[in-house]
Coordinates of C-alpha atoms in Angstrom, one line a residue:
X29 CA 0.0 0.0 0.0
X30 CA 1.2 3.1 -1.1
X31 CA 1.6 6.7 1.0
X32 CA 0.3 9.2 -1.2
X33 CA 1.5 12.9 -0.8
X34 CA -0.9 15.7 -0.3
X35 CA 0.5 18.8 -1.5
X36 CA -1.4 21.6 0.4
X37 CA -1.8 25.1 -1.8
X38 CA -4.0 26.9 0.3
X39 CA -1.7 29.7 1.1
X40 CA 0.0 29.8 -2.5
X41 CA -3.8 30.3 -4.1
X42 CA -4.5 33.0 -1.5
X43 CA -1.2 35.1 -2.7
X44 CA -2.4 35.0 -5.8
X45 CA -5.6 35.9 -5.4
X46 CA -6.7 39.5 -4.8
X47 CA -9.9 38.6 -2.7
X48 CA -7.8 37.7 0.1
X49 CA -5.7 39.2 2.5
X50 CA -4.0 38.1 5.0
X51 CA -1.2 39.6 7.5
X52 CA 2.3 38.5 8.0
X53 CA 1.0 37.2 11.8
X54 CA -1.6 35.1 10.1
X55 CA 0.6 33.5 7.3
X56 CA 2.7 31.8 10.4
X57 CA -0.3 30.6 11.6
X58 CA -1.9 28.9 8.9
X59 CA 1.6 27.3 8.1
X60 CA 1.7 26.0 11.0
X61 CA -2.2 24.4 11.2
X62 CA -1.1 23.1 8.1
X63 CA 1.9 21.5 9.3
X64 CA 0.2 20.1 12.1
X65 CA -2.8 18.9 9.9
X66 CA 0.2 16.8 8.1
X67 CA 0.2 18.4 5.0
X68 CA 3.1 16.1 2.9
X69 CA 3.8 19.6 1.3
X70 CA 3.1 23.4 1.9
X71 CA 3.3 25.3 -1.1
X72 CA 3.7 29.1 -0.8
X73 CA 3.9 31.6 -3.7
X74 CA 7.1 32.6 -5.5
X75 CA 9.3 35.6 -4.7
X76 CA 8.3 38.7 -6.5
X77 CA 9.0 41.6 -3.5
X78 CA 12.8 40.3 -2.5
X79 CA 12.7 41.4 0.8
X80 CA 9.1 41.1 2.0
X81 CA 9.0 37.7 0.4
X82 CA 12.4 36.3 1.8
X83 CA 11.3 37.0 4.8
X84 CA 7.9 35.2 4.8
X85 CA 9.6 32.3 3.2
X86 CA 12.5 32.4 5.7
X87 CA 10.2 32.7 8.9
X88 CA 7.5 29.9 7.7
X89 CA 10.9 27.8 6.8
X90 CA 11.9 28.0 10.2
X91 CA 8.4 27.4 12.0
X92 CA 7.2 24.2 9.9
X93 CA 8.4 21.0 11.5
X94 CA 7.3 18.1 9.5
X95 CA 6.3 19.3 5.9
X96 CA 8.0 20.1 3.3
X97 CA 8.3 23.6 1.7
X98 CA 7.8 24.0 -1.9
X99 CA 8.4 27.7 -3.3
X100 CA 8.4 28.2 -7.5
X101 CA 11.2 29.6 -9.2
X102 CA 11.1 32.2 -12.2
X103 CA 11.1 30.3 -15.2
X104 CA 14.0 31.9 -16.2
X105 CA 15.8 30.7 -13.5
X106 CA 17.3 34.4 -12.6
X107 CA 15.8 34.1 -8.5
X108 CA 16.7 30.4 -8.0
X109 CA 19.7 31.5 -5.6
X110 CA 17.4 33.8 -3.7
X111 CA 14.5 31.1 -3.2
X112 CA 16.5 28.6 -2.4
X113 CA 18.5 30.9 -0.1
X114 CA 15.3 31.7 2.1
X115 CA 14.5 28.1 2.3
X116 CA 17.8 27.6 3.7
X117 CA 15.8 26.6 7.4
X118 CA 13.3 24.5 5.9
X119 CA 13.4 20.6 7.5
X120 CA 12.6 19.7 3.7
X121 CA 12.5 22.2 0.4
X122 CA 11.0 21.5 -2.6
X123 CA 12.1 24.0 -6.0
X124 CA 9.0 24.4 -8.5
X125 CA 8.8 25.2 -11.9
X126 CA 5.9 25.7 -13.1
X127 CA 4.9 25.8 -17.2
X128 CA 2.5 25.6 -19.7
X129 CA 2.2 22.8 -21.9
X130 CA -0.6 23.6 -23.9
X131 CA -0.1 25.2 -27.5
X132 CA -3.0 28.5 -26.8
X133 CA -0.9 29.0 -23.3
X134 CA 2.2 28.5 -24.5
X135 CA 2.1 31.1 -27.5
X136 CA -1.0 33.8 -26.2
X137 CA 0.5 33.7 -22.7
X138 CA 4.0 33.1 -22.5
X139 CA 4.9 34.0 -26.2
X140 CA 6.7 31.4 -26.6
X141 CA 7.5 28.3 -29.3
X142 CA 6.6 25.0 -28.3
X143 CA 10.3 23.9 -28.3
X144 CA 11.4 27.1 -27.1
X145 CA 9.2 26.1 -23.9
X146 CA 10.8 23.3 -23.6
X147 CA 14.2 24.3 -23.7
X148 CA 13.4 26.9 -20.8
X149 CA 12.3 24.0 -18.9
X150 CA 14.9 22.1 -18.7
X151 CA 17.6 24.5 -18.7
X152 CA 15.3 26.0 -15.3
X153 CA 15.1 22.4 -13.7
X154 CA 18.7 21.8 -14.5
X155 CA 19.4 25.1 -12.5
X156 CA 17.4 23.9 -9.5
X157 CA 18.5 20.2 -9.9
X158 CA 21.9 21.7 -8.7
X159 CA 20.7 22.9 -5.4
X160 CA 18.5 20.6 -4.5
X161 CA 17.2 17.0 -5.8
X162 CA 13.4 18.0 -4.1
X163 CA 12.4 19.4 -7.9
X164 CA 9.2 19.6 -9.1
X165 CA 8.0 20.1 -12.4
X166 CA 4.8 21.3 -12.9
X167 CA 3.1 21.1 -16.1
X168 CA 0.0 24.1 -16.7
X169 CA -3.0 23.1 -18.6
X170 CA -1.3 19.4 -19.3
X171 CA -5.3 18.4 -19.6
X172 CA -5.2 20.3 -23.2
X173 CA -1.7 19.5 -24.4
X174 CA -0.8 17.4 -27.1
X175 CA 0.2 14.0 -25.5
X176 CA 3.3 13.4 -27.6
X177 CA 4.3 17.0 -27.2
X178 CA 3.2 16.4 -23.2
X179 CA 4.9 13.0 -22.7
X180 CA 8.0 14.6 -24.7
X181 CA 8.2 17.6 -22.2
X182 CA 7.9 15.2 -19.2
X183 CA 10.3 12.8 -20.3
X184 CA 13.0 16.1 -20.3
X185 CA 12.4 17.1 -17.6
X186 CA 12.7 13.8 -15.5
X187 CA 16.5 13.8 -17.1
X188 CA 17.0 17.1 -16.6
X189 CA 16.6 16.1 -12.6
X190 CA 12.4 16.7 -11.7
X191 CA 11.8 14.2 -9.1
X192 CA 8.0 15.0 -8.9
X193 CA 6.2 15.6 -12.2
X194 CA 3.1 16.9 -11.6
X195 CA 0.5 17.2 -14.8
X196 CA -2.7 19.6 -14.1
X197 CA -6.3 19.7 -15.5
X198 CA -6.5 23.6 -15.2
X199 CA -9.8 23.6 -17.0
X200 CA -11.4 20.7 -15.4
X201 CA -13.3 19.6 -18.3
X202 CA -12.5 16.1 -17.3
X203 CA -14.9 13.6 -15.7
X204 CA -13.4 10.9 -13.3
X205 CA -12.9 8.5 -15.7
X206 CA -11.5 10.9 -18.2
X207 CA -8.7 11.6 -16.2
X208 CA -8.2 8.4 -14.6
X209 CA -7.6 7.1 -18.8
X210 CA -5.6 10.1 -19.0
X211 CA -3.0 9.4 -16.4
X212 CA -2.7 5.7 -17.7
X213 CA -2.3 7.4 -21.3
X214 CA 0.5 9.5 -20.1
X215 CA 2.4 6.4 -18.3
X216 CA 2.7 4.9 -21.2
X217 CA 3.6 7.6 -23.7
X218 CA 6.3 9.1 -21.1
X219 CA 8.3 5.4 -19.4
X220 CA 10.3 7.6 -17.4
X221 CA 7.7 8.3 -15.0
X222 CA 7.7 5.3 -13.4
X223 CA 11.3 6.6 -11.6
X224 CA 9.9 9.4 -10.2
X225 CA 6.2 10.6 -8.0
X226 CA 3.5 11.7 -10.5
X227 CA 1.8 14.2 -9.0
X228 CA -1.9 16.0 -10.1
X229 CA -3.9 19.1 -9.6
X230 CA -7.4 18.6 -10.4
X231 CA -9.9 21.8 -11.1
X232 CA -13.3 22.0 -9.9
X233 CA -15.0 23.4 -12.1
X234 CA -17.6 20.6 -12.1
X235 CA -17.3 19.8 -8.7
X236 CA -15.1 16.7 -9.5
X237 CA -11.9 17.4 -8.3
X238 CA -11.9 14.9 -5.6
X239 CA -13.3 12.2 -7.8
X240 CA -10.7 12.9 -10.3
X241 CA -7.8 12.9 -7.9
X242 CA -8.7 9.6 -6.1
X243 CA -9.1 8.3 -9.7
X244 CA -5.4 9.5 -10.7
X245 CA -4.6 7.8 -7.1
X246 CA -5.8 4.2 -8.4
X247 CA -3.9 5.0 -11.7
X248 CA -0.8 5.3 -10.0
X249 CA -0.3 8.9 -8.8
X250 CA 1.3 9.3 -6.1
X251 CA 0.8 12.9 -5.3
X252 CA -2.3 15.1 -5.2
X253 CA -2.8 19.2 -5.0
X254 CA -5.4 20.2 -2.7
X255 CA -6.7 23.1 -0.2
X256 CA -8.0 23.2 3.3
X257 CA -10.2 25.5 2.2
X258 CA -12.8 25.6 -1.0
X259 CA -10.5 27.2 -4.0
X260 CA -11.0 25.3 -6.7
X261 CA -8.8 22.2 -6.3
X262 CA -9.8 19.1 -4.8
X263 CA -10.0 19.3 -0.7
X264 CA -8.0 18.4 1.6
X265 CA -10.2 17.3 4.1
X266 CA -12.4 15.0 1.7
X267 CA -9.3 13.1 0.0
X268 CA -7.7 12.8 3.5
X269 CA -11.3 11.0 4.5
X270 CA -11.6 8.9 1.2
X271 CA -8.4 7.6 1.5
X272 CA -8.9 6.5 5.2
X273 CA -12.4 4.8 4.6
X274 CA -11.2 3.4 1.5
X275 CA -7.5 2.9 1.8
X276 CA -8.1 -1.3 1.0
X277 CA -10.0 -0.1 -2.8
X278 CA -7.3 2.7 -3.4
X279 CA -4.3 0.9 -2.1
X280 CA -3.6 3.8 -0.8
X281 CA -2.8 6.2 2.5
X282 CA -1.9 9.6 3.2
X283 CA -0.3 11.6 6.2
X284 CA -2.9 13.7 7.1
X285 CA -4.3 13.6 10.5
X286 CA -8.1 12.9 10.0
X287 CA -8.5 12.6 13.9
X288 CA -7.7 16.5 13.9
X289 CA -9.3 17.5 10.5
X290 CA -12.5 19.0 11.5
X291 CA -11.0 21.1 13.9
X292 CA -8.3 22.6 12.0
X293 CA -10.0 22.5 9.1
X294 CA -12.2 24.4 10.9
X295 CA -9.4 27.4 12.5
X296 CA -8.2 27.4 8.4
X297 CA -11.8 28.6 7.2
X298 CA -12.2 30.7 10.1
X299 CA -9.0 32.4 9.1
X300 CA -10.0 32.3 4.9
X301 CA -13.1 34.1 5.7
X302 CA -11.9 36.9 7.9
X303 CA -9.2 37.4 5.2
X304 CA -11.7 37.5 2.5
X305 CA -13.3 39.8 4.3
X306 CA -10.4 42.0 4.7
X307 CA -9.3 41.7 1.2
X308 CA -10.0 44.3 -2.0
X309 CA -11.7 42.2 -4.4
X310 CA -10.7 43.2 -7.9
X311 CA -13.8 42.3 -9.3
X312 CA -15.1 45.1 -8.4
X313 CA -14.5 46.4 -5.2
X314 CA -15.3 49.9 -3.4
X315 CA -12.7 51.2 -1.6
X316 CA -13.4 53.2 1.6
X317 CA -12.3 56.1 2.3
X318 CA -9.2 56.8 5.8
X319 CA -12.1 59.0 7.6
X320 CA -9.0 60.3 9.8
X321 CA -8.1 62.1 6.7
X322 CA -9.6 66.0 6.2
X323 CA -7.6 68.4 4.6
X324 CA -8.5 71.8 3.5
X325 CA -7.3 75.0 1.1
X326 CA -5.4 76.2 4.5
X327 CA -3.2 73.3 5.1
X328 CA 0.4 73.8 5.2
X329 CA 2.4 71.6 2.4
X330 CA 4.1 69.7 5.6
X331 CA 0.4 68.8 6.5
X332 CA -1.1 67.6 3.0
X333 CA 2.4 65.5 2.6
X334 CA 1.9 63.8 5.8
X335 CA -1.4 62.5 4.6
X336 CA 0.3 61.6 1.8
X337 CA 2.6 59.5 3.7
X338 CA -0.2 57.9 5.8
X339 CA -1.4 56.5 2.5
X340 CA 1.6 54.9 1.8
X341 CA 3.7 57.1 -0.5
X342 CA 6.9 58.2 -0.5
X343 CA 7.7 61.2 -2.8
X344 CA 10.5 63.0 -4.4
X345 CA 10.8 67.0 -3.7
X346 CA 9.7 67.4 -6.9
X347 CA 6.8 65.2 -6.9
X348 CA 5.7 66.5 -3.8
X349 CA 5.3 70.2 -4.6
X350 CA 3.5 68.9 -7.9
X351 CA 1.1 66.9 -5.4
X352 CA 0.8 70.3 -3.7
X353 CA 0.2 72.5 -6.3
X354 CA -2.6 70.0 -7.7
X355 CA -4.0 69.9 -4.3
X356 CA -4.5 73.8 -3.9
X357 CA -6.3 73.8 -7.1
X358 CA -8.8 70.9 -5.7
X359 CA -8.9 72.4 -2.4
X360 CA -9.8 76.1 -3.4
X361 CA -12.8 74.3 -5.2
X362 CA -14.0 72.2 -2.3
X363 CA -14.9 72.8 1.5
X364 CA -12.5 69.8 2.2
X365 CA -10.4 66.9 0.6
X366 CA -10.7 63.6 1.7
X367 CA -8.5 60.2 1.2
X368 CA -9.9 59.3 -1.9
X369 CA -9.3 62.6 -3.7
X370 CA -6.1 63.0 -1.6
X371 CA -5.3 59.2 -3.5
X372 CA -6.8 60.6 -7.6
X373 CA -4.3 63.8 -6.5
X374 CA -1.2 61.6 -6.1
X375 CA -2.2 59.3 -9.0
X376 CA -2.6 62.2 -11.8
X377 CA 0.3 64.6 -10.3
X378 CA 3.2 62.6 -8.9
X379 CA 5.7 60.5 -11.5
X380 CA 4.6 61.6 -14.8
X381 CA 6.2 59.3 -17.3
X382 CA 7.1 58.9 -21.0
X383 CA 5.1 55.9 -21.0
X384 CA 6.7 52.6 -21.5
X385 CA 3.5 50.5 -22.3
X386 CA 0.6 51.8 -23.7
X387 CA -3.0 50.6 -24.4
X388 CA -3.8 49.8 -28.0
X389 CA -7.3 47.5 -27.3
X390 CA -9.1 45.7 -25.2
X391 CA -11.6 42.6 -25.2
X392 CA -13.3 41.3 -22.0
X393 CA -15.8 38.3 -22.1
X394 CA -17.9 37.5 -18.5
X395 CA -21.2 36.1 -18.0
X396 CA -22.5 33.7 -15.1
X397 CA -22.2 30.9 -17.1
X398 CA -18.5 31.3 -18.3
X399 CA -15.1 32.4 -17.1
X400 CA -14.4 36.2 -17.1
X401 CA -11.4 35.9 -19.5
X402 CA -9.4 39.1 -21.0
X403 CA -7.6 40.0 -24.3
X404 CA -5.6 43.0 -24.0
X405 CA -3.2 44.4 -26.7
X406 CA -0.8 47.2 -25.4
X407 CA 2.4 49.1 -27.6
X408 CA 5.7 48.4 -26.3
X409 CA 8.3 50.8 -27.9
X410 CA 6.6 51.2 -31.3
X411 CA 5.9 47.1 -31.0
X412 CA 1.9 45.4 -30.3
X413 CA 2.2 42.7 -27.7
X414 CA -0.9 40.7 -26.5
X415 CA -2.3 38.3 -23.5
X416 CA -5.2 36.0 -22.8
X417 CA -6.0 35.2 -19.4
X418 CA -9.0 33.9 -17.4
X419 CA -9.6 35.5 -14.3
X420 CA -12.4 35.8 -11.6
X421 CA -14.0 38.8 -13.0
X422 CA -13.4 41.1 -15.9
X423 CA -11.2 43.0 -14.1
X424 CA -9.3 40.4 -12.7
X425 CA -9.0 38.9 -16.2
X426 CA -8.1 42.2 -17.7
X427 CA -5.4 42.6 -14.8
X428 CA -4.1 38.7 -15.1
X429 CA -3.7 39.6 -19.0
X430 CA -1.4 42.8 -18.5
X431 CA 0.5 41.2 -16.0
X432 CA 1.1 38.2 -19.0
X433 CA 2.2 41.1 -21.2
X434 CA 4.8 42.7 -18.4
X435 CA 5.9 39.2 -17.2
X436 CA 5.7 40.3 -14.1
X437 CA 3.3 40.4 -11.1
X438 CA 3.0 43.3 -8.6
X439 CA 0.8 43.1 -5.7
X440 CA -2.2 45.2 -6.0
X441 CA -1.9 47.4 -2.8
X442 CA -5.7 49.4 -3.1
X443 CA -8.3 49.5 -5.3
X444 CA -10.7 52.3 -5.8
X445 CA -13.8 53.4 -7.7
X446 CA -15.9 56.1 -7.6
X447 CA -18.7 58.6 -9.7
X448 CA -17.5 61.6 -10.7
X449 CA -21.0 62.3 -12.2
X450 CA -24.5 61.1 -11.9
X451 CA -26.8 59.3 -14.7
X452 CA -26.5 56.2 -16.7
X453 CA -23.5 57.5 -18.0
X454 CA -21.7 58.3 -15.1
X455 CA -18.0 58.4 -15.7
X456 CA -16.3 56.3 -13.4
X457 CA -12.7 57.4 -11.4
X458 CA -10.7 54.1 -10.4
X459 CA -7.7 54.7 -8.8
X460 CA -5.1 51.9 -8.5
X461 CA -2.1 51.7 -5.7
X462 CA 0.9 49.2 -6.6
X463 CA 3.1 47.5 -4.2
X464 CA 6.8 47.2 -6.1
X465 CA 10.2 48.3 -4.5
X466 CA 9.1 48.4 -1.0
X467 CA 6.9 51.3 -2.5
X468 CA 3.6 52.4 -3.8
X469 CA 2.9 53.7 -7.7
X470 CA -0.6 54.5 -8.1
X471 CA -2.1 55.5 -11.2
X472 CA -5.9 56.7 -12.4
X473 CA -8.4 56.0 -14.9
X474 CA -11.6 57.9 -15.8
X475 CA -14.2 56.7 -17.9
X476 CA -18.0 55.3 -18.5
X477 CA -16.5 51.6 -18.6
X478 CA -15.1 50.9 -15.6
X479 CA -13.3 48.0 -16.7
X480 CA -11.7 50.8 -19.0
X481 CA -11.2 52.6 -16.3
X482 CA -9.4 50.3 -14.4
X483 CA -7.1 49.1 -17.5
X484 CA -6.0 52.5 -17.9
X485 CA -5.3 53.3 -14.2
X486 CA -3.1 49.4 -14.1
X487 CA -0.9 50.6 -17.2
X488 CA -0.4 54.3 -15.6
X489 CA 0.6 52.8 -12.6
X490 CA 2.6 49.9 -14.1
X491 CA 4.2 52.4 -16.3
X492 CA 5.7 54.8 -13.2
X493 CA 6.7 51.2 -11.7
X494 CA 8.8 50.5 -15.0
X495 CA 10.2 53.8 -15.4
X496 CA 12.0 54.2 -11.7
X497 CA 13.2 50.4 -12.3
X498 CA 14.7 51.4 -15.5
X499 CA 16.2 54.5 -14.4

């Protein structure tokens, strides 16, 4: 009877969602429920802020006991030494790298050739087979790929040094038996697999992703993603139970501590639903105003700036008597300025740009039957580049695809939308706050679509963020 791995990614999907949010103090804590649950693995996202990220990375490594610690690496390869540097603590680490393997991935997302993908994935395992043989490769979208093309890929990447292979249904088209024929499929296509632990990430967009994984299980997988909390992938709690009911069917165990599941399980939701709460849902959300700050035509610069500070900016000289400036003309027009204008004042007047990226075209597609998915196509020094991605709103989609396009994510800091006049055809402000550098860009947008809106104050700010990294 075989000990299956569960691979735990609650706290990786919450970093990479923007409808959560959760402090420093409460990302120790949910490591360690999940370590004490007996998650096989705790995945956490990769580094993309050096020094807030190091950190987390380097405290969790230091607090989990009995799980491994898997952390993804650029697929370049240029922050292997740092990740693997903050894991440095870690009882057991575990490098990821994570690619597409299906053709519309491959060239609309990553803009890449088929063999050019390739070639980055091996040459990135390769880097991280050097520091460690915990490597994991995992392959995007595998449910969609071309077998050959997929068992090809695999097969390279086992040589190149991947001790866990792990192939995902990101649509989650599949039914149980589907998948369970497409795991045998792939054993036999790629030989090489039967040296190392196939792992799988089932989606649930059917609500299968439990049967699919225990399916994959009896097929020979030996390693399942899943989430103490509902996000999309199978659960935790329910494979943990299946596999100890059934254990004589599947042939199979895992380490999870089902004597202790409700109640952890339990703390973990407790903990996803406060930081839902908490968080500024992209799709969407209304930002409220800092009530503390009140400002009027008689404030002193010294005064408006630190209000400006208490929203988290840190200006030049320069930028800061532009602020200024802009903020005596608002002022003289109103009895008092608030945190939100205060915000739209920062985001028109500070860092104006020669802009690096700008927006050419955009097409979103939602509904409440479908995926919000986005195609955005923006002008990069005279040049079009485009991006498809899915997202959970057309915001969050439009957002997704732009990041594609950058290749590069920054953490949304604030998200805000208001009226700037009444009717059906109310133009909408958004106002947009980026986390990058250890500081905060913002940018605005103004229009009747707020999606528009929205797109336009991402690229202003993204455009201030690319500028200062440049120069």
């Amino acid at each position: 009877m075989k000990n299956v791995r569960v691979s735990d990614v609650t706290m990786k999907q919450f970093a990479r969602s923007k409808a959560f949010s959760l402090s420093f103090k409460e990302k120790l804590e949910m490591a360690k429920l999940l370590d004490r649950l007996g998650a096989s693995v705790i995945e956490m996202e990769g580094i993309e802020r050096p020094k807030a990220d190091s950190l987390l990375i380097k405290s969790i490594a230091s607090i989990v006991k009995n799980s491994a610690l898997a952390v993804p690496v650029a697929l370049d390869g240029e922050n292997i030494e740092l990740t693997w540097a903050s894991l440095a603590e870690a009882k057991d680490a575990r490098l990821q790298v994570e690619a597409s393997v299906s053709p519309a991935q491959i060239e609309y997302i990553y803009g890449k050739k088929a063999n050019t993908m390739a070639e980055s994935i091996v040459a990135t395992i390769t880097a991280c087979a050097a520091k460690t043989k915990n490597v994991e490769f995992v392959a995007i979208d595998a449910g969609r790929s071309d077998m050959e093309y997929l068992a090809d890929v695999v097969t390279k990447a086992i040589a190149a040094g991947a001790t866990t292979v792990t192939v995902c249904d990101t649509a989650g088209k599949m039914l149980p038996a589907e998948f369970a024929q497409f795991i045998k499929d792939l054993y036999v296509a790629a030989p090489a697999l039967n040296d190392v632990t196939l792992g799988v990430s089932c989606s649930d967009e059917l609500a299968m992703a439990d049967a699919c994984a225990i399916a994959s299980i009896m097929e020979g997988a030996g390693e399942v993603k899943t989430a103490a909390y509902a996000l999309n992938v199978a659960s935790t709690d329910k494979i943990a139970k299946i596999l100890a009911t059934k254990q004589d069917t599947c042939q199979a165990t895992c380490s999870v501590r089902v004597t202790e599941i409700d109640r952890i399980s339990a703390q973990i939701a407790r903990m996803c639903e406060a930081g839902e709460a908490k968080g500024q849902s992209v799709a969407g959300a209304m930002a409220s105003a800092d009530e503390s700050i009140v400002l009027t035509a008689h404030d002193s610069m010294e005064d408006v700036m630190a209000c400006v500070a208490k929203l988290g900016y840190d200006l030049s000289a320069e930028d800061a008597a532009q602020v200024y400036e802009a903020f005596l003309r608002i002022a003289s027009k109103k009895e008092k300025v608030g945190s939100l204008e205060l915000d739209a004042i920062v985001a028109s007047a500070a860092l104006q740009v020669p802009p690096t990226y700008e927006l050419d075209s955009y097409v979103i597609n939602c509904g409440n039957t479908i995926s919000a998915s986005g195609y955005v196509k923006m002008i990069k020094n005279g040049h079009p580049v485009e991006a498809v991605a899915l997202g959970d709103g057309p915001i969050d989609a439009a957002f997704y695809a732009i990041e594609q396009i950058v290749g590069h994510h920054y953490d949304l800091d604030s998200f805000q939308v208001q009226a700037v006049t009444e009717g059906q055809e109310a133009m909408g402000e958004t106002v947009i706050k980026l986390a990058a550098n250890d500081k905060i860009y913002s940018g605005r947008g103004i229009s009747t679509d707020i999606v528009g809106a929205s797109i336009h104050a991402y690229v202003n700010a993204l455009n201030k963020v690319v500028y200062e990294e440049q120069n």
